[in-house]
GROMACS .gro file of C-alpha atoms in nm:
model
  455
    1MET     CA    1  -4.810   3.315   7.475
    2MET     CA    2  -5.077   3.569   7.571
    3LYS     CA    3  -4.847   3.855   7.462
    4HIS     CA    4  -4.803   3.692   7.123
    5LYS     CA    5  -5.178   3.654   7.078
    6ILE     CA    6  -5.231   4.022   7.161
    7LEU     CA    7  -4.957   4.125   6.915
    8TYR     CA    8  -5.104   3.909   6.638
    9GLY     CA    9  -5.446   4.051   6.708
   10LEU     CA   10  -5.324   4.410   6.688
   11ILE     CA   11  -5.148   4.350   6.360
   12ALA     CA   12  -5.455   4.181   6.218
   13LEU     CA   13  -5.676   4.472   6.326
   14MET     CA   14  -5.435   4.721   6.169
   15TYR     CA   15  -5.439   4.528   5.845
   16LEU     CA   16  -5.817   4.503   5.839
   17ALA     CA   17  -5.858   4.875   5.907
   18PHE     CA   18  -5.608   4.960   5.638
   19ALA     CA   19  -5.769   4.725   5.388
   20LYS     CA   20  -6.111   4.873   5.460
   21ALA     CA   21  -5.986   5.229   5.408
   22TYR     CA   22  -5.809   5.125   5.092
   23ALA     CA   23  -6.121   4.956   4.958
   24GLN     CA   24  -6.330   5.268   5.025
   25GLN     CA   25  -6.112   5.487   4.799
   26PRO     CA   26  -6.292   5.607   4.488
   27ASP     CA   27  -6.222   5.424   4.166
   28ALA     CA   28  -5.910   5.573   4.007
   29SER     CA   29  -5.890   5.641   3.637
   30LEU     CA   30  -5.622   5.491   3.414
   31LEU     CA   31  -5.325   5.717   3.348
   32THR     CA   32  -5.149   5.595   3.036
   33ARG     CA   33  -4.787   5.671   2.954
   34GLU     CA   34  -4.894   5.900   2.672
   35GLN     CA   35  -5.130   6.093   2.900
   36ALA     CA   36  -4.855   6.127   3.160
   37VAL     CA   37  -4.619   6.273   2.898
   38GLU     CA   38  -4.887   6.517   2.781
   39LEU     CA   39  -4.942   6.637   3.137
   40MET     CA   40  -4.567   6.666   3.185
   41LEU     CA   41  -4.527   6.878   2.870
   42GLU     CA   42  -4.810   7.101   2.983
   43ASN     CA   43  -4.737   7.142   3.353
   44ASN     CA   44  -4.375   7.059   3.439
   45TYR     CA   45  -4.189   7.365   3.569
   46GLY     CA   46  -3.854   7.277   3.415
   47ILE     CA   47  -4.007   7.233   3.071
   48GLN     CA   48  -4.199   7.561   3.099
   49ILE     CA   49  -3.876   7.744   3.187
   50ALA     CA   50  -3.693   7.583   2.893
   51ARG     CA   51  -3.970   7.683   2.654
   52ASN     CA   52  -3.969   8.041   2.780
   53SER     CA   53  -3.594   8.054   2.716
   54GLU     CA   54  -3.663   7.926   2.366
   55ILE     CA   55  -3.916   8.205   2.308
   56ILE     CA   56  -3.661   8.465   2.422
   57ALA     CA   57  -3.406   8.325   2.177
   58GLU     CA   58  -3.666   8.333   1.902
   59ASN     CA   59  -3.745   8.697   1.978
   60ASN     CA   60  -3.375   8.776   1.949
   61THR     CA   61  -3.375   8.652   1.588
   62SER     CA   62  -3.628   8.917   1.488
   63ILE     CA   63  -3.533   9.184   1.232
   64LEU     CA   64  -3.586   9.429   1.515
   65ASN     CA   65  -3.276   9.288   1.684
   66SER     CA   66  -3.062   9.243   1.373
   67GLY     CA   67  -2.902   9.588   1.345
   68TYR     CA   68  -3.014   9.616   0.982
   69LEU     CA   69  -3.281   9.878   1.050
   70PRO     CA   70  -3.197  10.248   1.075
   71SER     CA   71  -3.233  10.444   1.395
   72LEU     CA   72  -3.461  10.745   1.397
   73GLN     CA   73  -3.453  10.992   1.683
   74GLY     CA   74  -3.694  11.276   1.740
   75THR     CA   75  -3.633  11.582   1.957
   76ALA     CA   76  -3.851  11.876   2.052
   77GLY     CA   77  -3.821  12.165   2.289
   78ALA     CA   78  -3.980  12.490   2.399
   79SER     CA   79  -3.866  12.777   2.617
   80ILE     CA   80  -4.014  13.098   2.746
   81ASP     CA   81  -3.804  13.388   2.875
   82GLU     CA   82  -3.959  13.687   3.048
   83ASN     CA   83  -3.759  14.011   3.091
   84ASP     CA   84  -3.809  14.360   3.223
   85SER     CA   85  -3.609  14.639   3.057
   86LYS     CA   86  -3.574  15.015   3.080
   87THR     CA   87  -3.404  15.238   2.821
   88ASP     CA   88  -3.279  15.572   2.955
   89PHE     CA   89  -3.187  15.824   2.679
   90ASN     CA   90  -3.011  16.061   2.923
   91GLY     CA   91  -3.155  16.381   2.771
   92ALA     CA   92  -3.116  16.283   2.409
   93LEU     CA   93  -3.340  16.477   2.169
   94ASP     CA   94  -3.587  16.330   1.929
   95ALA     CA   95  -3.644  16.443   1.569
   96ASN     CA   96  -3.842  16.747   1.688
   97GLY     CA   97  -3.563  16.859   1.913
   98LEU     CA   98  -3.746  16.761   2.226
   99PRO     CA   99  -3.594  16.545   2.500
  100ARG     CA  100  -3.679  16.177   2.443
  101ASP     CA  101  -3.885  15.996   2.703
  102ASP     CA  102  -3.736  15.692   2.873
  103ILE     CA  103  -3.883  15.357   2.754
  104GLU     CA  104  -3.972  15.094   3.010
  105ILE     CA  105  -4.090  14.747   2.899
  106ASN     CA  106  -4.216  14.497   3.162
  107ASN     CA  107  -4.301  14.128   3.126
  108ALA     CA  108  -4.152  14.102   2.779
  109GLN     CA  109  -4.168  13.736   2.672
  110THR     CA  110  -3.942  13.559   2.427
  111THR     CA  111  -4.083  13.223   2.312
  112GLN     CA  112  -3.879  12.964   2.125
  113TYR     CA  113  -3.987  12.629   1.975
  114ASN     CA  114  -3.779  12.361   1.807
  115ALA     CA  115  -3.826  12.012   1.670
  116GLY     CA  116  -3.599  11.779   1.482
  117LEU     CA  117  -3.553  11.430   1.339
  118SER     CA  118  -3.219  11.251   1.319
  119LEU     CA  119  -3.170  10.941   1.102
  120ASN     CA  120  -2.867  10.711   1.123
  121TYR     CA  121  -2.803  10.401   0.919
  122THR     CA  122  -2.501  10.176   0.909
  123LEU     CA  123  -2.435  10.094   0.548
  124PHE     CA  124  -2.137   9.865   0.607
  125ASP     CA  125  -1.981   9.740   0.928
  126GLY     CA  126  -1.741   9.475   0.805
  127LEU     CA  127  -2.024   9.216   0.788
  128GLY     CA  128  -2.050   9.222   1.167
  129ARG     CA  129  -2.428   9.251   1.156
  130LEU     CA  130  -2.458   8.958   0.917
  131TYR     CA  131  -2.259   8.720   1.137
  132ASN     CA  132  -2.421   8.846   1.454
  133TYR     CA  133  -2.764   8.782   1.301
  134LYS     CA  134  -2.655   8.430   1.200
  135ARG     CA  135  -2.525   8.382   1.552
  136LEU     CA  136  -2.862   8.477   1.696
  137LYS     CA  137  -3.038   8.230   1.467
  138GLU     CA  138  -2.796   7.959   1.571
  139GLN     CA  139  -2.854   8.054   1.934
  140TYR     CA  140  -3.226   8.003   1.876
  141GLN     CA  141  -3.161   7.655   1.735
  142LEU     CA  142  -2.943   7.583   2.037
  143SER     CA  143  -3.223   7.690   2.270
  144GLN     CA  144  -3.458   7.452   2.086
  145LEU     CA  145  -3.208   7.171   2.141
  146GLN     CA  146  -3.176   7.265   2.507
  147ALA     CA  147  -3.554   7.254   2.545
  148ARG     CA  148  -3.559   6.917   2.371
  149SER     CA  149  -3.285   6.790   2.603
  150THR     CA  150  -3.490   6.901   2.904
  151ILE     CA  151  -3.798   6.724   2.768
  152GLU     CA  152  -3.606   6.403   2.694
  153THR     CA  153  -3.444   6.395   3.037
  154THR     CA  154  -3.773   6.469   3.213
  155THR     CA  155  -3.950   6.204   3.002
  156VAL     CA  156  -3.702   5.934   3.110
  157GLN     CA  157  -3.734   6.052   3.470
  158LEU     CA  158  -4.113   6.040   3.435
  159MET     CA  159  -4.106   5.690   3.286
  160SER     CA  160  -3.874   5.573   3.564
  161VAL     CA  161  -4.130   5.676   3.825
  162TYR     CA  162  -4.419   5.544   3.612
  163LEU     CA  163  -4.253   5.202   3.578
  164GLU     CA  164  -4.184   5.192   3.950
  165ILE     CA  165  -4.556   5.251   4.014
  166ALA     CA  166  -4.638   4.971   3.770
  167ARG     CA  167  -4.395   4.738   3.948
  168LEU     CA  168  -4.535   4.820   4.291
  169THR     CA  169  -4.889   4.777   4.157
  170GLU     CA  170  -4.809   4.425   4.039
  171ASN     CA  171  -4.624   4.350   4.362
  172GLU     CA  172  -4.928   4.457   4.560
  173LYS     CA  173  -5.139   4.202   4.375
  174ILE     CA  174  -4.874   3.937   4.434
  175PHE     CA  175  -4.861   4.011   4.807
  176GLN     CA  176  -5.242   4.000   4.821
  177GLU     CA  177  -5.244   3.656   4.660
  178ASN     CA  178  -4.964   3.543   4.888
  179LEU     CA  179  -5.160   3.660   5.193
  180LYS     CA  180  -5.466   3.476   5.064
  181ILE     CA  181  -5.265   3.152   5.041
  182SER     CA  182  -5.134   3.199   5.396
  183LYS     CA  183  -5.487   3.257   5.528
  184GLN     CA  184  -5.606   2.937   5.361
  185ARG     CA  185  -5.316   2.753   5.522
  186GLU     CA  186  -5.401   2.897   5.865
  187LYS     CA  187  -5.765   2.797   5.820
  188ARG     CA  188  -5.663   2.443   5.723
  189ALA     CA  189  -5.425   2.421   6.021
  190GLN     CA  190  -5.702   2.537   6.256
  191TYR     CA  191  -5.938   2.266   6.124
  192GLN     CA  192  -5.668   2.004   6.163
  193PHE     CA  193  -5.595   2.123   6.518
  194ASP     CA  194  -5.964   2.113   6.608
  195TYR     CA  195  -5.975   1.749   6.494
  196GLY     CA  196  -5.650   1.663   6.671
  197GLN     CA  197  -5.450   1.601   6.353
  198VAL     CA  198  -5.180   1.863   6.426
  199ASN     CA  199  -5.055   2.043   6.732
  200LYS     CA  200  -5.100   2.411   6.816
  201LEU     CA  201  -4.758   2.496   6.674
  202GLU     CA  202  -4.884   2.451   6.318
  203VAL     CA  203  -5.161   2.709   6.377
  204LEU     CA  204  -4.922   2.955   6.539
  205ASN     CA  205  -4.670   2.920   6.257
  206ALA     CA  206  -4.944   2.989   6.002
  207ARG     CA  207  -5.049   3.299   6.194
  208VAL     CA  208  -4.690   3.423   6.210
  209ASP     CA  209  -4.667   3.386   5.833
  210ILE     CA  210  -4.997   3.572   5.791
  211ASN     CA  211  -4.861   3.862   5.993
  212ALA     CA  212  -4.540   3.869   5.790
  213ASP     CA  213  -4.736   3.865   5.463
  214SER     CA  214  -4.969   4.138   5.594
  215ILE     CA  215  -4.671   4.359   5.677
  216ASN     CA  216  -4.528   4.304   5.330
  217LEU     CA  217  -4.860   4.409   5.180
  218LEU     CA  218  -4.881   4.719   5.403
  219ASN     CA  219  -4.529   4.825   5.311
  220SER     CA  220  -4.596   4.766   4.942
  221ARG     CA  221  -4.907   4.982   4.949
  222GLN     CA  222  -4.727   5.260   5.134
  223GLN     CA  223  -4.445   5.257   4.881
  224LEU     CA  224  -4.704   5.270   4.604
  225ARG     CA  225  -4.874   5.576   4.754
  226ASN     CA  226  -4.541   5.753   4.801
  227THR     CA  227  -4.431   5.682   4.445
  228LYS     CA  228  -4.763   5.804   4.306
  229ARG     CA  229  -4.703   6.133   4.485
  230ASP     CA  230  -4.361   6.150   4.318
  231LEU     CA  231  -4.529   6.117   3.980
  232ASN     CA  232  -4.790   6.381   4.069
  233LEU     CA  233  -4.505   6.614   4.162
  234LEU     CA  234  -4.343   6.565   3.821
  235LEU     CA  235  -4.678   6.635   3.657
  236ASN     CA  236  -4.731   6.943   3.876
  237ARG     CA  237  -5.076   6.847   3.996
  238ASP     CA  238  -5.248   6.762   4.324
  239LEU     CA  239  -5.018   6.527   4.514
  240ASP     CA  240  -5.308   6.310   4.627
  241SER     CA  241  -5.462   6.265   4.280
  242GLN     CA  242  -5.573   5.903   4.244
  243TYR     CA  243  -5.503   5.696   3.935
  244VAL     CA  244  -5.385   5.357   3.817
  245VAL     CA  245  -5.113   5.292   3.563
  246ASP     CA  246  -5.077   5.059   3.269
  247THR     CA  247  -4.863   4.759   3.366
  248THR     CA  248  -4.834   4.631   3.009
  249VAL     CA  249  -4.477   4.626   2.881
  250THR     CA  250  -4.374   4.572   2.521
  251PHE     CA  251  -4.019   4.602   2.391
  252GLN     CA  252  -3.901   4.764   2.070
  253ASN     CA  253  -3.792   4.562   1.770
  254VAL     CA  254  -3.422   4.474   1.788
  255LEU     CA  255  -3.361   4.560   1.420
  256MET     CA  256  -3.521   4.901   1.470
  257MET     CA  257  -3.300   4.968   1.770
  258ASP     CA  258  -2.993   4.876   1.563
  259SER     CA  259  -3.099   5.120   1.290
  260PHE     CA  260  -3.116   5.398   1.548
  261LEU     CA  261  -2.757   5.328   1.650
  262GLU     CA  262  -2.641   5.408   1.297
  263LYS     CA  263  -2.775   5.764   1.313
  264VAL     CA  264  -2.650   5.878   1.650
  265GLN     CA  265  -2.456   6.174   1.508
  266GLU     CA  266  -2.774   6.307   1.348
  267ASN     CA  267  -3.008   6.255   1.642
  268ASN     CA  268  -2.824   6.264   1.976
  269VAL     CA  269  -2.923   6.593   2.135
  270SER     CA  270  -2.593   6.641   2.319
  271LEU     CA  271  -2.392   6.609   1.999
  272LEU     CA  272  -2.628   6.844   1.819
  273GLN     CA  273  -2.587   7.100   2.096
  274ALA     CA  274  -2.208   7.071   2.073
  275GLU     CA  275  -2.221   7.124   1.697
  276SER     CA  276  -2.445   7.428   1.742
  277THR     CA  277  -2.214   7.574   2.007
  278LEU     CA  278  -1.916   7.522   1.775
  279GLN     CA  279  -2.097   7.709   1.499
  280ILE     CA  280  -2.170   7.997   1.737
  281SER     CA  281  -1.801   8.017   1.822
  282ASP     CA  282  -1.721   8.038   1.451
  283TYR     CA  283  -1.962   8.331   1.415
  284ASP     CA  284  -1.795   8.495   1.715
  285ILE     CA  285  -1.463   8.487   1.528
  286LYS     CA  286  -1.615   8.643   1.217
  287THR     CA  287  -1.796   8.908   1.420
  288THR     CA  288  -1.472   9.000   1.596
  289LYS     CA  289  -1.290   9.025   1.263
  290ALA     CA  290  -1.549   9.278   1.148
  291LEU     CA  291  -1.425   9.519   1.417
  292LEU     CA  292  -1.095   9.546   1.229
  293LEU     CA  293  -1.266   9.679   0.915
  294PRO     CA  294  -1.398  10.031   0.845
  295ARG     CA  295  -1.761  10.122   0.902
  296ILE     CA  296  -1.962  10.337   0.664
  297GLY     CA  297  -2.274  10.513   0.779
  298LEU     CA  298  -2.539  10.745   0.641
  299THR     CA  299  -2.694  11.030   0.838
  300GLY     CA  300  -2.989  11.256   0.780
  301SER     CA  301  -3.154  11.525   0.985
  302TYR     CA  302  -3.440  11.769   0.971
  303GLY     CA  303  -3.476  12.066   1.203
  304TRP     CA  304  -3.745  12.326   1.263
  305ASN     CA  305  -3.713  12.633   1.482
  306GLN     CA  306  -3.947  12.923   1.565
  307SER     CA  307  -3.870  13.224   1.781
  308GLU     CA  308  -4.122  13.490   1.895
  309ASN     CA  309  -3.943  13.800   2.020
  310PRO     CA  310  -4.106  14.088   2.214
  311PRO     CA  311  -4.074  14.450   2.106
  312THR     CA  312  -3.769  14.645   2.215
  313ALA     CA  313  -3.684  15.009   2.238
  314PHE     CA  314  -3.582  15.011   1.876
  315PHE     CA  315  -3.771  14.720   1.709
  316PRO     CA  316  -4.128  14.592   1.712
  317SER     CA  317  -4.214  14.232   1.807
  318THR     CA  318  -4.097  13.974   1.556
  319THR     CA  319  -4.152  13.604   1.473
  320ARG     CA  320  -3.875  13.408   1.308
  321THR     CA  321  -3.917  13.054   1.163
  322SER     CA  322  -3.652  12.834   1.005
  323ALA     CA  323  -3.621  12.476   0.876
  324SER     CA  324  -3.317  12.276   0.770
  325ILE     CA  325  -3.242  11.943   0.606
  326ALA     CA  326  -2.903  11.774   0.611
  327VAL     CA  327  -2.779  11.452   0.454
  328GLY     CA  328  -2.434  11.307   0.498
  329ALA     CA  329  -2.210  11.003   0.504
  330ASN     CA  330  -1.932  10.906   0.739
  331LEU     CA  331  -1.652  10.657   0.754
  332THR     CA  332  -1.509  10.530   1.080
  333TRP     CA  333  -1.206  10.307   1.105
  334ASP     CA  334  -1.041  10.214   1.428
  335ILE     CA  335  -0.695  10.183   1.280
  336PHE     CA  336  -0.555  10.096   1.622
  337ASP     CA  337  -0.768  10.066   1.934
  338GLY     CA  338  -0.490   9.973   2.172
  339GLY     CA  339  -0.494   9.609   2.059
  340SER     CA  340  -0.821   9.507   2.225
  341SER     CA  341  -0.978   9.391   1.896
  342LEU     CA  342  -0.677   9.176   1.810
  343ASN     CA  343  -0.677   9.030   2.159
  344ASN     CA  344  -1.049   8.953   2.137
  345LEU     CA  345  -0.991   8.783   1.802
  346ARG     CA  346  -0.716   8.561   1.946
  347ASN     CA  347  -0.941   8.466   2.239
  348ALA     CA  348  -1.232   8.390   2.004
  349LYS     CA  349  -1.011   8.152   1.803
  350ILE     CA  350  -0.898   7.976   2.120
  351ALA     CA  351  -1.259   7.948   2.236
  352TYR     CA  352  -1.343   7.785   1.901
  353LYS     CA  353  -1.062   7.532   1.949
  354ASN     CA  354  -1.192   7.455   2.298
  355GLU     CA  355  -1.541   7.394   2.163
  356ALA     CA  356  -1.398   7.165   1.896
  357LEU     CA  357  -1.205   6.971   2.163
  358PHE     CA  358  -1.517   6.951   2.380
  359LYS     CA  359  -1.715   6.815   2.087
  360SER     CA  360  -1.452   6.548   2.021
  361GLN     CA  361  -1.453   6.452   2.389
  362LEU     CA  362  -1.832   6.443   2.394
  363GLU     CA  363  -1.841   6.217   2.089
  364GLN     CA  364  -1.626   5.965   2.275
  365GLU     CA  365  -1.838   5.992   2.588
  366VAL     CA  366  -2.161   5.948   2.395
  367ALA     CA  367  -2.017   5.646   2.213
  368ARG     CA  368  -1.921   5.497   2.550
  369ASP     CA  369  -2.261   5.577   2.703
  370ILE     CA  370  -2.443   5.420   2.410
  371ALA     CA  371  -2.226   5.108   2.423
  372ASN     CA  372  -2.294   5.079   2.797
  373ALA     CA  373  -2.665   5.145   2.754
  374LYS     CA  374  -2.691   4.890   2.473
  375GLY     CA  375  -2.509   4.634   2.685
  376ASN     CA  376  -2.728   4.711   2.987
  377TYR     CA  377  -3.040   4.679   2.774
  378GLU     CA  378  -2.939   4.346   2.624
  379ASN     CA  379  -2.832   4.217   2.964
  380ALA     CA  380  -3.159   4.331   3.125
  381LEU     CA  381  -3.360   4.157   2.852
  382ALA     CA  382  -3.162   3.835   2.902
  383ILE     CA  383  -3.215   3.850   3.278
  384TYR     CA  384  -3.587   3.911   3.229
  385GLN     CA  385  -3.617   3.607   3.003
  386MET     CA  386  -3.430   3.396   3.257
  387GLN     CA  387  -3.651   3.520   3.540
  388GLU     CA  388  -3.961   3.432   3.338
  389GLN     CA  389  -3.833   3.075   3.315
  390ASN     CA  390  -3.747   3.082   3.685
  391VAL     CA  391  -4.107   3.182   3.767
  392LEU     CA  392  -4.239   2.888   3.565
  393THR     CA  393  -4.010   2.652   3.754
  394ASN     CA  394  -4.113   2.791   4.092
  395GLU     CA  395  -4.482   2.782   3.997
  396ASP     CA  396  -4.450   2.416   3.912
  397ASN     CA  397  -4.263   2.351   4.237
  398PHE     CA  398  -4.525   2.541   4.440
  399ASN     CA  399  -4.818   2.362   4.276
  400ARG     CA  400  -4.657   2.025   4.347
  401SER     CA  401  -4.578   2.127   4.705
  402GLN     CA  402  -4.933   2.248   4.755
  403GLU     CA  403  -5.080   1.918   4.639
  404GLN     CA  404  -4.840   1.719   4.856
  405PHE     CA  405  -4.910   1.949   5.151
  406LYS     CA  406  -5.280   1.876   5.122
  407ILE     CA  407  -5.218   1.506   5.155
  408GLY     CA  408  -4.958   1.547   5.426
  409GLN     CA  409  -4.649   1.443   5.229
  410VAL     CA  410  -4.463   1.772   5.291
  411SER     CA  411  -4.444   1.978   5.607
  412SER     CA  412  -4.575   2.329   5.654
  413VAL     CA  413  -4.215   2.453   5.663
  414GLU     CA  414  -4.143   2.303   5.321
  415PHE     CA  415  -4.469   2.440   5.184
  416ARG     CA  416  -4.387   2.787   5.321
  417GLN     CA  417  -4.045   2.774   5.160
  418ALA     CA  418  -4.199   2.688   4.822
  419GLN     CA  419  -4.444   2.974   4.872
  420LEU     CA  420  -4.164   3.222   4.948
  421ASN     CA  421  -3.957   3.094   4.657
  422LEU     CA  422  -4.243   3.163   4.420
  423LEU     CA  423  -4.305   3.505   4.576
  424ASN     CA  424  -3.941   3.603   4.535
  425ALA     CA  425  -3.927   3.470   4.182
  426VAL     CA  426  -4.231   3.669   4.071
  427THR     CA  427  -4.122   3.994   4.236
  428ILE     CA  428  -3.771   3.958   4.093
  429LYS     CA  429  -3.920   3.890   3.750
  430ASN     CA  430  -4.128   4.209   3.777
  431LEU     CA  431  -3.819   4.404   3.876
  432ALA     CA  432  -3.627   4.260   3.580
  433LYS     CA  433  -3.911   4.343   3.341
  434TYR     CA  434  -3.931   4.709   3.439
  435ASP     CA  435  -3.553   4.741   3.463
  436ALA     CA  436  -3.532   4.621   3.104
  437LYS     CA  437  -3.796   4.871   2.991
  438LEU     CA  438  -3.619   5.154   3.170
  439ALA     CA  439  -3.291   5.050   3.007
  440GLU     CA  440  -3.470   5.069   2.673
  441TYR     CA  441  -3.589   5.422   2.747
  442GLN     CA  442  -3.236   5.525   2.842
  443LEU     CA  443  -3.097   5.381   2.519
  444LEU     CA  444  -3.369   5.554   2.315
  445GLN     CA  445  -3.277   5.883   2.480
  446LEU     CA  446  -2.910   5.844   2.387
  447VAL     CA  447  -2.990   5.766   2.023
  448GLY     CA  448  -3.229   6.063   2.012
  449GLN     CA  449  -3.553   5.870   1.960
  450ILE     CA  450  -3.724   5.882   2.299
  451LEU     CA  451  -3.974   6.142   2.176
  452ASN     CA  452  -4.040   5.965   1.846
  453MET     CA  453  -4.128   5.617   1.967
  454PRO     CA  454  -4.443   5.486   2.136
  455LEU     CA  455  -4.385   5.453   2.508
   0.00000   0.00000   0.00000
């Protein structure tokens, strides 16, 4: 018996210390669902990466990456040659009949300069540039859809954690109230024992129940702190940031949800991505076909050259400058390139067929997922409504048991059972409520409306 008293005392001290520390925490501000989504959009790593990929795809749609602009290349050069030379006339006579002197030239420099511009422009390439440019624009739209998909998935993940925090917050309050009821029962049992109305067993049983309820409260608070850290991680902020969440839950109008189901093809992000990928494959075919056609190009060039020559034995120093302009056109046609272009075309057509098959498969999968999600949502709502009624029944049973317990018509065991039944009913109802809301979010994601509806 002494060991049990020591154990109960230790648990009570642990609970009191924990409750005191918890009470001394600074008041936490309310973090609404909308604020959580804003922080997620601003800070989440996955969303930042997706948006950067979207920017890259947007840059690729620029006219600078289209192939429609000409290429202009500039060149320039300079060189200096230095030579020593000696001309020996071997006794030859000059005009006066005298022997000619040998001529020796040292450090004679020859300097040359050149500069040029070369212009190339593809006038026609079998429409390859046109379809490649359309492909890049479609790739940009696909990157937007991929970013949207990342945001939708992260939003549902965020709301899942947010709802779990809301559930644990409500459970904490329930466990606090349950502990309060157990303490009142223990106090009543102690009074009755002091006046000889009950034996010591009633007091000990009440204390055992207090310890069990205290442990439930401790575990609930620890789960709440852990889950809040999970949310802080998703929001990419300090893991120990303190806040409270909104536990209010409202469900969307049923008729509005049905209207969303009629426009799945237009709004489901997975189907839109499949359609975009199919269009890209079509452009790949057309771009490959362009390789089989001739290419016509225009060329232009301008050149400038200057040469400074040193004097020689027979000529004085000279400077020579020249400039040239050339314009031309060319036609290139790979009449047969070993069959690689034809092979690439066949593969591009097969890839298009595969994308079409994938889209058809995805349409069936999305239809299945939506049917399952709709069924899960309706089932979760029905369960929540039933659990609400169950809570009312257990509240009535507990209130009656409490009144009868006060006048001694029911035992402490029966009263404890009514207390536990109510506790279980309320916690199960909370679980059903947030499960139903999460099922709604999942359905909204599948119909493509998660980002358009109030959370």
